[in-house]
Amino acid sequence: MLALLALVLPLTAMAGPYPDKPVTLVVPFEAGGSTDVSARVVAKALSEILRQPVIVMNQPGAGGRIGTRRVATADADGYTLLWGSGSTLAVAPILYPDQTYLTTLVPVSLGALQPFLFVTSPETGARTVADLVALARQKPDILNFASAGVGSSNHLLGEIFMSATGTKFVHVPYKGSTSARDAVIRGDAQLMDEVLAPLMAQIKAGQLVPLLVTSETRIPSLSDVPTAKEAGLPDLSITGFFGLMAPPKTPSEVVATLNAAMRKALDSPDLRKSFETMSFDVGNGSAEDLATIIAQGRERYGRIVADRNIRVE
């Protein structure tokens, strides 16, 4: 027995520091959306810093809860992580309070921020919020509003839009923002909102018409698009966020290693250039600030859910 222990102990001592194998970064939505494209930029930077492959795994479904659950129930060793967003971290816990795993994840780093953009289909003929509101009031419960799923951030922002404008759209949930965007392009839906990155190319191509941006000030790349406040909808002044999360009970030293790597990644010129191209604001890397933004989001979205009496099955 002692001889066996003598063989095992040196092997244990020889185990390398974290990470010593590839890391999986789960994106709980389909490829091509804002969560996915930002995750891939971060994964590339982290791979270089950690000197291990950081592999993006898309696991869409149930408004992001399937992928989130995968991470929440994974081994707490730092090798399965979540690139979370407001939908999964702030909204889902409000709508699904019985699914307690949604609140057990450990904040690691605030990675990116980006306002939302409301768009419509060119087929509507609307060029402003007022145009679309007038059309919707003429056709209540006929025009469709597309979202990334029931309980997603863009679903709730759509609810705020309808409440603030006194309109009634039919909510059509999809498996992700890419599918929702494509529905508007096809004319199957007449309204959607999403953070900027997945919409810019289609706007430039004339496939989507921008109506308003939820930032406090206008954005340079769409300088003619009014802010929510300018459009008379101040309740829509909401910023989307993305952050790195770890399974519950992940060792503090692993979290610290990941946080340090994220801060270094967020300072890298390549990442900053990529984020700038996609109109993302670079996060400050703070775990504490990510936790604060999540808490504030849950409070705000909780009020929306209560006011609009939103229920999910």
Tab-separated table of C-alpha atoms in Angstrom:
chain	number	residue	atom	x	y	z
A	1	MET	CA	0.000	0.000	0.000
A	2	LEU	CA	2.770	2.429	0.917
A	3	ALA	CA	4.472	1.638	-2.354
A	4	LEU	CA	1.280	2.471	-4.251
A	5	LEU	CA	0.925	5.758	-2.375
A	6	ALA	CA	4.502	6.556	-3.205
A	7	LEU	CA	3.656	6.154	-6.876
A	8	VAL	CA	0.404	8.156	-6.726
A	9	LEU	CA	1.604	11.132	-4.693
A	10	PRO	CA	4.346	12.199	-7.100
A	11	LEU	CA	1.861	12.041	-9.984
A	12	THR	CA	-0.535	14.261	-8.048
A	13	ALA	CA	2.224	16.689	-7.249
A	14	MET	CA	3.190	16.783	-10.913
A	15	ALA	CA	-0.284	17.938	-12.006
A	16	GLY	CA	0.120	21.283	-13.755
A	17	PRO	CA	-1.535	24.533	-12.692
A	18	TYR	CA	-4.934	25.471	-14.107
A	19	PRO	CA	-5.597	25.205	-16.968
A	20	ASP	CA	-3.801	22.123	-18.213
A	21	LYS	CA	-6.363	21.092	-20.844
A	22	PRO	CA	-8.880	22.752	-23.219
A	23	VAL	CA	-11.646	24.927	-21.767
A	24	THR	CA	-15.226	24.849	-23.080
A	25	LEU	CA	-17.057	28.168	-23.324
A	26	VAL	CA	-20.789	27.507	-23.598
A	27	VAL	CA	-22.925	29.949	-25.583
A	28	PRO	CA	-26.575	29.202	-24.750
A	29	PHE	CA	-27.867	30.563	-28.069
A	30	GLU	CA	-27.442	29.710	-31.739
A	31	ALA	CA	-24.455	30.812	-33.795
A	32	GLY	CA	-24.408	34.280	-35.321
A	33	GLY	CA	-26.131	36.199	-32.536
A	34	SER	CA	-24.576	38.815	-30.285
A	35	THR	CA	-23.743	36.351	-27.514
A	36	ASP	CA	-22.044	34.053	-30.001
A	37	VAL	CA	-19.978	36.614	-31.898
A	38	SER	CA	-18.698	38.298	-28.737
A	39	ALA	CA	-17.892	34.907	-27.185
A	40	ARG	CA	-15.749	33.914	-30.156
A	41	VAL	CA	-13.669	37.078	-29.894
A	42	VAL	CA	-13.157	36.468	-26.174
A	43	ALA	CA	-12.375	32.770	-26.673
A	44	LYS	CA	-9.640	33.576	-29.191
A	45	ALA	CA	-7.998	36.041	-26.813
A	46	LEU	CA	-8.274	33.727	-23.814
A	47	SER	CA	-6.775	30.826	-25.771
A	48	GLU	CA	-3.630	32.854	-26.354
A	49	ILE	CA	-3.391	34.048	-22.753
A	50	LEU	CA	-4.200	30.735	-21.037
A	51	ARG	CA	-2.163	28.774	-23.596
A	52	GLN	CA	-4.964	26.264	-23.903
A	53	PRO	CA	-7.731	26.060	-26.520
A	54	VAL	CA	-10.933	27.797	-25.422
A	55	ILE	CA	-13.617	26.095	-27.484
A	56	VAL	CA	-16.975	27.785	-28.076
A	57	MET	CA	-19.901	25.375	-27.806
A	58	ASN	CA	-23.339	26.566	-28.917
A	59	GLN	CA	-26.120	24.940	-26.933
A	60	PRO	CA	-29.332	26.835	-27.747
A	61	GLY	CA	-32.854	26.199	-26.555
A	62	ALA	CA	-35.359	27.213	-23.895
A	63	GLY	CA	-34.383	30.873	-24.086
A	64	GLY	CA	-30.792	30.056	-23.136
A	65	ARG	CA	-31.617	27.886	-20.147
A	66	ILE	CA	-30.368	24.607	-21.629
A	67	GLY	CA	-26.816	25.862	-22.077
A	68	THR	CA	-26.921	27.697	-18.765
A	69	ARG	CA	-27.975	24.533	-16.966
A	70	ARG	CA	-25.112	22.639	-18.580
A	71	VAL	CA	-22.629	25.007	-16.972
A	72	ALA	CA	-24.472	25.270	-13.653
A	73	THR	CA	-24.319	21.482	-13.259
A	74	ALA	CA	-20.779	21.029	-14.635
A	75	ASP	CA	-17.775	20.103	-12.537
A	76	ALA	CA	-16.505	23.120	-10.610
A	77	ASP	CA	-13.030	22.870	-12.097
A	78	GLY	CA	-13.005	25.819	-14.490
A	79	TYR	CA	-13.104	23.755	-17.668
A	80	THR	CA	-16.755	24.461	-18.511
A	81	LEU	CA	-17.719	28.138	-18.494
A	82	LEU	CA	-20.679	30.249	-19.614
A	83	TRP	CA	-20.668	33.372	-21.748
A	84	GLY	CA	-23.810	34.821	-20.243
A	85	SER	CA	-26.038	37.755	-21.144
A	86	GLY	CA	-28.910	39.699	-19.674
A	87	SER	CA	-31.339	37.083	-20.988
A	88	THR	CA	-29.764	34.200	-19.097
A	89	LEU	CA	-28.402	36.007	-16.053
A	90	ALA	CA	-31.012	38.677	-15.295
A	91	VAL	CA	-34.274	37.730	-17.015
A	92	ALA	CA	-34.487	33.937	-16.737
A	93	PRO	CA	-34.179	33.844	-12.914
A	94	ILE	CA	-37.187	36.177	-12.685
A	95	LEU	CA	-39.369	34.127	-15.010
A	96	TYR	CA	-38.280	30.722	-13.726
A	97	PRO	CA	-37.758	31.132	-9.962
A	98	ASP	CA	-38.180	27.391	-9.419
A	99	GLN	CA	-35.116	26.680	-11.588
A	100	THR	CA	-32.680	27.609	-8.860
A	101	TYR	CA	-29.574	26.691	-10.857
A	102	LEU	CA	-30.028	29.996	-12.719
A	103	THR	CA	-28.807	31.942	-9.685
A	104	THR	CA	-25.952	29.676	-8.609
A	105	LEU	CA	-23.350	30.627	-11.209
A	106	VAL	CA	-20.238	32.509	-10.115
A	107	PRO	CA	-19.506	35.892	-11.789
A	108	VAL	CA	-15.974	35.942	-13.203
A	109	SER	CA	-15.654	39.000	-15.433
A	110	LEU	CA	-17.719	41.741	-17.095
A	111	GLY	CA	-16.796	41.370	-20.749
A	112	ALA	CA	-18.872	43.620	-22.977
A	113	LEU	CA	-21.678	46.158	-23.100
A	114	GLN	CA	-23.892	47.192	-25.988
A	115	PRO	CA	-27.193	49.039	-26.411
A	116	PHE	CA	-30.179	47.491	-28.133
A	117	LEU	CA	-31.511	48.548	-31.507
A	118	PHE	CA	-35.161	48.308	-32.557
A	119	VAL	CA	-35.627	47.472	-36.230
A	120	THR	CA	-38.468	46.814	-38.623
A	121	SER	CA	-38.875	45.289	-42.070
A	122	PRO	CA	-38.684	47.580	-45.116
A	123	GLU	CA	-41.978	46.002	-46.195
A	124	THR	CA	-43.828	47.883	-43.449
A	125	GLY	CA	-42.996	51.218	-45.048
A	126	ALA	CA	-42.162	52.557	-41.571
A	127	ARG	CA	-39.096	54.740	-41.259
A	128	THR	CA	-39.606	55.993	-37.707
A	129	VAL	CA	-41.033	54.730	-34.429
A	130	ALA	CA	-44.059	56.960	-34.981
A	131	ASP	CA	-44.663	55.340	-38.386
A	132	LEU	CA	-44.633	51.818	-36.963
A	133	VAL	CA	-46.746	52.771	-33.951
A	134	ALA	CA	-49.383	54.273	-36.254
A	135	LEU	CA	-49.392	51.101	-38.358
A	136	ALA	CA	-49.634	48.858	-35.288
A	137	ARG	CA	-52.560	50.830	-33.902
A	138	GLN	CA	-54.364	50.373	-37.197
A	139	LYS	CA	-53.716	46.619	-37.058
A	140	PRO	CA	-53.768	45.482	-33.412
A	141	ASP	CA	-52.749	41.852	-32.848
A	142	ILE	CA	-51.820	41.449	-36.521
A	143	LEU	CA	-48.200	42.605	-36.736
A	144	ASN	CA	-45.598	40.222	-35.330
A	145	PHE	CA	-42.807	40.926	-32.862
A	146	ALA	CA	-39.884	38.468	-33.047
A	147	SER	CA	-37.621	37.597	-30.120
A	148	ALA	CA	-34.851	35.155	-29.213
A	149	GLY	CA	-37.295	33.262	-27.005
A	150	VAL	CA	-39.853	33.661	-24.264
A	151	GLY	CA	-38.244	35.523	-21.403
A	152	SER	CA	-35.229	36.741	-23.365
A	153	SER	CA	-34.071	40.315	-22.902
A	154	ASN	CA	-35.396	41.321	-26.289
A	155	HIS	CA	-38.754	39.754	-25.452
A	156	LEU	CA	-39.045	41.934	-22.368
A	157	LEU	CA	-37.861	45.039	-24.203
A	158	GLY	CA	-40.580	44.346	-26.741
A	159	GLU	CA	-43.100	44.205	-23.914
A	160	ILE	CA	-41.856	47.592	-22.691
A	161	PHE	CA	-42.196	48.967	-26.227
A	162	MET	CA	-45.801	47.789	-26.499
A	163	SER	CA	-46.663	49.101	-23.054
A	164	ALA	CA	-45.089	52.499	-23.679
A	165	THR	CA	-46.636	52.954	-27.128
A	166	GLY	CA	-50.044	51.421	-26.451
A	167	THR	CA	-49.622	48.898	-29.261
A	168	LYS	CA	-50.337	45.177	-29.509
A	169	PHE	CA	-47.977	42.977	-31.494
A	170	VAL	CA	-48.154	39.179	-31.606
A	171	HIS	CA	-45.045	37.844	-29.884
A	172	VAL	CA	-43.297	35.131	-31.928
A	173	PRO	CA	-40.390	33.512	-30.023
A	174	TYR	CA	-37.495	31.922	-31.917
A	175	LYS	CA	-34.497	29.856	-30.791
A	176	GLY	CA	-32.168	32.822	-31.020
A	177	SER	CA	-31.728	36.360	-32.255
A	178	THR	CA	-30.372	35.238	-35.629
A	179	SER	CA	-33.605	33.425	-36.460
A	180	ALA	CA	-35.640	36.352	-35.127
A	181	ARG	CA	-33.658	38.789	-37.269
A	182	ASP	CA	-34.114	36.637	-40.362
A	183	ALA	CA	-37.871	36.534	-39.723
A	184	VAL	CA	-37.979	40.333	-39.896
A	185	ILE	CA	-35.867	40.330	-43.063
A	186	ARG	CA	-38.315	37.875	-44.672
A	187	GLY	CA	-41.271	39.983	-43.580
A	188	ASP	CA	-42.633	37.270	-41.287
A	189	ALA	CA	-42.248	39.697	-38.377
A	190	GLN	CA	-42.421	43.472	-38.307
A	191	LEU	CA	-40.431	44.326	-35.182
A	192	MET	CA	-37.499	43.049	-33.169
A	193	ASP	CA	-34.790	44.401	-30.925
A	194	GLU	CA	-31.248	43.165	-30.468
A	195	VAL	CA	-27.860	44.571	-29.590
A	196	LEU	CA	-26.129	46.220	-32.513
A	197	ALA	CA	-23.560	43.692	-33.741
A	198	PRO	CA	-25.832	41.113	-35.448
A	199	LEU	CA	-27.898	43.822	-37.185
A	200	MET	CA	-25.390	46.255	-38.669
A	201	ALA	CA	-24.617	44.404	-41.925
A	202	GLN	CA	-28.308	43.919	-42.681
A	203	ILE	CA	-29.047	47.577	-41.956
A	204	LYS	CA	-26.276	48.671	-44.320
A	205	ALA	CA	-27.684	46.301	-46.960
A	206	GLY	CA	-31.145	47.838	-46.613
A	207	GLN	CA	-32.680	44.615	-45.294
A	208	LEU	CA	-33.618	46.164	-41.950
A	209	VAL	CA	-34.784	49.650	-40.985
A	210	PRO	CA	-33.428	50.998	-37.670
A	211	LEU	CA	-35.984	52.822	-35.527
A	212	LEU	CA	-34.278	53.661	-32.233
A	213	VAL	CA	-31.238	52.824	-30.128
A	214	THR	CA	-31.463	52.309	-26.363
A	215	SER	CA	-28.210	54.106	-25.499
A	216	GLU	CA	-28.155	57.448	-23.694
A	217	THR	CA	-26.589	59.134	-26.730
A	218	ARG	CA	-26.690	58.432	-30.446
A	219	ILE	CA	-24.078	56.055	-31.823
A	220	PRO	CA	-21.664	57.331	-34.498
A	221	SER	CA	-22.290	54.472	-36.928
A	222	LEU	CA	-26.044	55.232	-36.949
A	223	SER	CA	-26.024	58.932	-36.213
A	224	ASP	CA	-29.449	59.533	-37.761
A	225	VAL	CA	-31.167	56.970	-35.506
A	226	PRO	CA	-32.748	58.563	-32.406
A	227	THR	CA	-32.226	57.353	-28.867
A	228	ALA	CA	-35.118	55.902	-26.892
A	229	LYS	CA	-35.401	59.159	-24.956
A	230	GLU	CA	-35.481	61.194	-28.163
A	231	ALA	CA	-38.225	58.908	-29.457
A	232	GLY	CA	-40.255	59.570	-26.308
A	233	LEU	CA	-39.623	56.127	-24.811
A	234	PRO	CA	-37.232	56.684	-21.864
A	235	ASP	CA	-38.153	53.339	-20.262
A	236	LEU	CA	-36.266	51.666	-23.124
A	237	SER	CA	-32.915	53.183	-22.141
A	238	ILE	CA	-31.379	49.790	-21.341
A	239	THR	CA	-27.893	48.457	-22.090
A	240	GLY	CA	-27.189	44.821	-22.860
A	241	PHE	CA	-24.285	43.093	-21.125
A	242	PHE	CA	-22.173	39.976	-21.512
A	243	GLY	CA	-19.959	38.282	-18.966
A	244	LEU	CA	-17.970	35.195	-18.070
A	245	MET	CA	-19.554	32.887	-15.487
A	246	ALA	CA	-18.305	29.727	-13.778
A	247	PRO	CA	-20.114	26.788	-12.149
A	248	PRO	CA	-21.049	27.098	-8.469
A	249	LYS	CA	-18.281	26.256	-5.983
A	250	THR	CA	-15.530	26.887	-8.511
A	251	PRO	CA	-12.326	27.344	-6.466
A	252	SER	CA	-11.443	30.972	-5.823
A	253	GLU	CA	-7.968	30.506	-7.265
A	254	VAL	CA	-9.456	29.292	-10.561
A	255	VAL	CA	-11.843	32.256	-10.644
A	256	ALA	CA	-8.906	34.569	-9.955
A	257	THR	CA	-6.891	33.029	-12.796
A	258	LEU	CA	-9.800	33.446	-15.199
A	259	ASN	CA	-10.458	37.005	-14.077
A	260	ALA	CA	-6.818	37.959	-14.601
A	261	ALA	CA	-6.868	36.350	-18.044
A	262	MET	CA	-10.077	38.190	-18.963
A	263	ARG	CA	-8.673	41.543	-17.865
A	264	LYS	CA	-5.601	40.928	-19.995
A	265	ALA	CA	-7.779	39.854	-22.928
A	266	LEU	CA	-9.949	42.964	-22.639
A	267	ASP	CA	-6.814	45.117	-22.800
A	268	SER	CA	-5.507	43.450	-25.950
A	269	PRO	CA	-5.517	45.606	-29.116
A	270	ASP	CA	-6.923	42.763	-31.239
A	271	LEU	CA	-9.944	42.235	-28.988
A	272	ARG	CA	-10.592	45.957	-28.685
A	273	LYS	CA	-10.438	46.368	-32.450
A	274	SER	CA	-12.837	43.447	-32.972
A	275	PHE	CA	-15.265	44.787	-30.389
A	276	GLU	CA	-15.088	48.276	-31.900
A	277	THR	CA	-15.853	46.860	-35.352
A	278	MET	CA	-18.928	45.126	-33.917
A	279	SER	CA	-19.962	48.213	-31.882
A	280	PHE	CA	-19.376	46.530	-28.505
A	281	ASP	CA	-18.095	48.562	-25.578
A	282	VAL	CA	-15.294	46.719	-23.788
A	283	GLY	CA	-16.170	45.692	-20.232
A	284	ASN	CA	-13.876	46.514	-17.327
A	285	GLY	CA	-13.326	42.850	-16.439
A	286	SER	CA	-14.627	43.217	-12.889
A	287	ALA	CA	-16.434	40.283	-11.283
A	288	GLU	CA	-17.982	42.640	-8.735
A	289	ASP	CA	-19.379	44.970	-11.404
A	290	LEU	CA	-20.799	41.995	-13.298
A	291	ALA	CA	-22.560	40.839	-10.121
A	292	THR	CA	-23.956	44.352	-9.599
A	293	ILE	CA	-25.251	44.630	-13.171
A	294	ILE	CA	-26.906	41.218	-12.867
A	295	ALA	CA	-28.630	42.236	-9.616
A	296	GLN	CA	-29.793	45.543	-11.096
A	297	GLY	CA	-31.086	43.751	-14.177
A	298	ARG	CA	-33.084	41.276	-12.123
A	299	GLU	CA	-34.669	44.119	-10.184
A	300	ARG	CA	-35.594	46.059	-13.310
A	301	TYR	CA	-36.851	43.098	-15.316
A	302	GLY	CA	-38.728	41.875	-12.258
A	303	ARG	CA	-40.770	45.077	-12.304
A	304	ILE	CA	-41.485	44.625	-16.007
A	305	VAL	CA	-42.652	41.048	-15.513
A	306	ALA	CA	-44.938	42.108	-12.671
A	307	ASP	CA	-46.323	45.164	-14.481
A	308	ARG	CA	-47.012	43.269	-17.716
A	309	ASN	CA	-48.122	40.105	-15.904
A	310	ILE	CA	-45.790	38.023	-18.078
A	311	ARG	CA	-46.182	34.295	-17.506
A	312	VAL	CA	-44.290	31.382	-18.989
A	313	GLU	CA	-45.125	27.703	-19.087
